[in-house]
């Protein structure tokens, strides 16, 4: 069995928190870059804009209303995804600060 001193335990906790913080920051950045700038959202928004133009040209008010609701839903989706990404980045930084604090507590 490996003897575990208090300093080793604190260092192990700090390394784990640091790893979790790096993973959280990486996931947040990935979500912000990949999800918000995704091609699927651009394709849907472009097709919705074309649908709205066609509805206005043919004087179909229900089609324009549904297209505008779809655009609003897409905007909410992007806002929610951005919020999740920013939240993960903030949690990552908090975990990094906690690991730094634990390293400072190690008595040499």
PDB file of C-alpha atoms in Angstrom:
ATOM      1  CA  UNK A   1       0.000   0.000   0.000  1.00  0.00           C
ATOM      2  CA  UNK A   2       1.268   3.457  -0.858  1.00  0.00           C
ATOM      3  CA  UNK A   3       1.569   5.742   2.165  1.00  0.00           C
ATOM      4  CA  UNK A   4      -0.417   8.913   1.567  1.00  0.00           C
ATOM      5  CA  UNK A   5       0.575  12.023   3.440  1.00  0.00           C
ATOM      6  CA  UNK A   6      -1.582  15.098   3.740  1.00  0.00           C
ATOM      7  CA  UNK A   7       0.565  16.946   1.202  1.00  0.00           C
ATOM      8  CA  UNK A   8       0.266  14.094  -1.298  1.00  0.00           C
ATOM      9  CA  UNK A   9      -3.494  14.043  -0.852  1.00  0.00           C
ATOM     10  CA  UNK A  10      -3.772  17.788  -1.391  1.00  0.00           C
ATOM     11  CA  UNK A  11      -1.523  17.574  -4.445  1.00  0.00           C
ATOM     12  CA  UNK A  12      -3.636  14.734  -5.869  1.00  0.00           C
ATOM     13  CA  UNK A  13      -6.794  16.778  -5.352  1.00  0.00           C
ATOM     14  CA  UNK A  14      -5.150  19.799  -7.002  1.00  0.00           C
ATOM     15  CA  UNK A  15      -4.087  17.766 -10.033  1.00  0.00           C
ATOM     16  CA  UNK A  16      -7.599  16.320 -10.400  1.00  0.00           C
ATOM     17  CA  UNK A  17      -9.187  19.773 -10.137  1.00  0.00           C
ATOM     18  CA  UNK A  18      -6.699  21.147 -12.648  1.00  0.00           C
ATOM     19  CA  UNK A  19      -7.510  18.342 -15.092  1.00  0.00           C
ATOM     20  CA  UNK A  20     -11.251  18.872 -14.696  1.00  0.00           C
ATOM     21  CA  UNK A  21     -10.781  22.619 -15.206  1.00  0.00           C
ATOM     22  CA  UNK A  22      -8.843  22.121 -18.423  1.00  0.00           C
ATOM     23  CA  UNK A  23     -11.483  19.693 -19.697  1.00  0.00           C
ATOM     24  CA  UNK A  24     -14.309  22.126 -18.819  1.00  0.00           C
ATOM     25  CA  UNK A  25     -12.569  25.026 -20.568  1.00  0.00           C
ATOM     26  CA  UNK A  26     -11.900  22.856 -23.620  1.00  0.00           C
ATOM     27  CA  UNK A  27     -15.527  21.718 -23.754  1.00  0.00           C
ATOM     28  CA  UNK A  28     -16.768  25.293 -23.414  1.00  0.00           C
ATOM     29  CA  UNK A  29     -14.540  26.551 -26.215  1.00  0.00           C
ATOM     30  CA  UNK A  30     -15.552  23.612 -28.401  1.00  0.00           C
ATOM     31  CA  UNK A  31     -19.229  24.340 -27.811  1.00  0.00           C
ATOM     32  CA  UNK A  32     -18.770  28.023 -28.589  1.00  0.00           C
ATOM     33  CA  UNK A  33     -16.856  27.383 -31.794  1.00  0.00           C
ATOM     34  CA  UNK A  34     -18.431  24.238 -33.185  1.00  0.00           C
ATOM     35  CA  UNK A  35     -22.039  24.446 -32.092  1.00  0.00           C
ATOM     36  CA  UNK A  36     -22.779  28.143 -32.506  1.00  0.00           C
ATOM     37  CA  UNK A  37     -21.003  28.409 -35.840  1.00  0.00           C
ATOM     38  CA  UNK A  38     -22.400  25.111 -37.119  1.00  0.00           C
ATOM     39  CA  UNK A  39     -23.385  24.674 -40.753  1.00  0.00           C
ATOM     40  CA  UNK A  40     -26.757  23.223 -39.786  1.00  0.00           C
ATOM     41  CA  UNK A  41     -27.918  26.472 -38.206  1.00  0.00           C
ATOM     42  CA  UNK A  42     -26.754  28.496 -41.202  1.00  0.00           C
ATOM     43  CA  UNK A  43     -28.542  26.176 -43.608  1.00  0.00           C
ATOM     44  CA  UNK A  44     -31.789  26.306 -41.638  1.00  0.00           C
ATOM     45  CA  UNK A  45     -31.669  30.094 -41.304  1.00  0.00           C
ATOM     46  CA  UNK A  46     -30.970  30.544 -45.031  1.00  0.00           C
ATOM     47  CA  UNK A  47     -33.831  28.250 -45.989  1.00  0.00           C
ATOM     48  CA  UNK A  48     -36.132  30.016 -43.537  1.00  0.00           C
ATOM     49  CA  UNK A  49     -35.258  33.379 -45.076  1.00  0.00           C
ATOM     50  CA  UNK A  50     -36.025  32.018 -48.546  1.00  0.00           C
ATOM     51  CA  UNK A  51     -39.294  30.587 -47.240  1.00  0.00           C
ATOM     52  CA  UNK A  52     -40.249  33.952 -45.752  1.00  0.00           C
ATOM     53  CA  UNK A  53     -39.487  35.729 -49.047  1.00  0.00           C
ATOM     54  CA  UNK A  54     -41.613  33.222 -50.950  1.00  0.00           C
ATOM     55  CA  UNK A  55     -44.443  33.617 -48.454  1.00  0.00           C
ATOM     56  CA  UNK A  56     -44.376  37.402 -48.808  1.00  0.00           C
ATOM     57  CA  UNK A  57     -44.263  37.185 -52.603  1.00  0.00           C
ATOM     58  CA  UNK A  58     -47.257  34.865 -52.716  1.00  0.00           C
ATOM     59  CA  UNK A  59     -49.074  36.744 -49.929  1.00  0.00           C
ATOM     60  CA  UNK A  60     -49.289  33.807 -47.539  1.00  0.00           C
ATOM     61  CA  UNK A  61     -49.276  35.379 -44.088  1.00  0.00           C
ATOM     62  CA  UNK A  62     -49.297  32.100 -42.146  1.00  0.00           C
ATOM     63  CA  UNK A  63     -46.126  30.948 -43.858  1.00  0.00           C
ATOM     64  CA  UNK A  64     -44.353  34.202 -42.990  1.00  0.00           C
ATOM     65  CA  UNK A  65     -45.490  33.944 -39.371  1.00  0.00           C
ATOM     66  CA  UNK A  66     -44.228  30.379 -39.050  1.00  0.00           C
ATOM     67  CA  UNK A  67     -40.925  31.306 -40.670  1.00  0.00           C
ATOM     68  CA  UNK A  68     -40.435  34.171 -38.222  1.00  0.00           C
ATOM     69  CA  UNK A  69     -41.172  31.824 -35.299  1.00  0.00           C
ATOM     70  CA  UNK A  70     -38.545  29.428 -36.647  1.00  0.00           C
ATOM     71  CA  UNK A  71     -35.982  32.242 -36.838  1.00  0.00           C
ATOM     72  CA  UNK A  72     -36.797  33.227 -33.245  1.00  0.00           C
ATOM     73  CA  UNK A  73     -36.388  29.610 -32.122  1.00  0.00           C
ATOM     74  CA  UNK A  74     -32.997  29.448 -33.873  1.00  0.00           C
ATOM     75  CA  UNK A  75     -31.890  32.640 -32.126  1.00  0.00           C
ATOM     76  CA  UNK A  76     -32.883  31.170 -28.762  1.00  0.00           C
ATOM     77  CA  UNK A  77     -30.988  27.975 -29.583  1.00  0.00           C
ATOM     78  CA  UNK A  78     -27.826  29.930 -30.368  1.00  0.00           C
ATOM     79  CA  UNK A  79     -28.203  31.994 -27.186  1.00  0.00           C
ATOM     80  CA  UNK A  80     -28.692  28.893 -25.058  1.00  0.00           C
ATOM     81  CA  UNK A  81     -25.702  27.141 -26.620  1.00  0.00           C
ATOM     82  CA  UNK A  82     -23.540  30.216 -26.087  1.00  0.00           C
ATOM     83  CA  UNK A  83     -24.647  30.400 -22.468  1.00  0.00           C
ATOM     84  CA  UNK A  84     -23.707  26.779 -21.870  1.00  0.00           C
ATOM     85  CA  UNK A  85     -20.281  27.333 -23.434  1.00  0.00           C
ATOM     86  CA  UNK A  86     -19.597  30.432 -21.347  1.00  0.00           C
ATOM     87  CA  UNK A  87     -20.811  28.655 -18.206  1.00  0.00           C
ATOM     88  CA  UNK A  88     -18.417  25.760 -18.823  1.00  0.00           C
ATOM     89  CA  UNK A  89     -15.521  28.156 -19.353  1.00  0.00           C
ATOM     90  CA  UNK A  90     -16.310  29.966 -16.095  1.00  0.00           C
ATOM     91  CA  UNK A  91     -16.564  26.673 -14.192  1.00  0.00           C
ATOM     92  CA  UNK A  92     -13.217  25.652 -15.693  1.00  0.00           C
ATOM     93  CA  UNK A  93     -11.540  28.823 -14.492  1.00  0.00           C
ATOM     94  CA  UNK A  94     -13.025  28.360 -11.017  1.00  0.00           C
ATOM     95  CA  UNK A  95     -11.651  24.816 -10.917  1.00  0.00           C
ATOM     96  CA  UNK A  96      -8.223  26.075 -11.996  1.00  0.00           C
ATOM     97  CA  UNK A  97      -8.285  28.697  -9.245  1.00  0.00           C
ATOM     98  CA  UNK A  98      -9.313  26.062  -6.699  1.00  0.00           C
ATOM     99  CA  UNK A  99      -6.431  23.822  -7.751  1.00  0.00           C
ATOM    100  CA  UNK A 100      -4.022  26.760  -7.480  1.00  0.00           C
ATOM    101  CA  UNK A 101      -5.337  27.504  -3.983  1.00  0.00           C
ATOM    102  CA  UNK A 102      -4.810  23.873  -2.972  1.00  0.00           C
ATOM    103  CA  UNK A 103      -1.235  23.938  -4.269  1.00  0.00           C
ATOM    104  CA  UNK A 104      -0.596  27.053  -2.196  1.00  0.00           C
ATOM    105  CA  UNK A 105      -1.781  25.166   0.910  1.00  0.00           C
ATOM    106  CA  UNK A 106       0.936  22.534   0.619  1.00  0.00           C
ATOM    107  CA  UNK A 107       3.524  23.099   3.320  1.00  0.00           C
ATOM    108  CA  UNK A 108       7.028  22.439   2.126  1.00  0.00           C
TER     109      UNK A 108
END
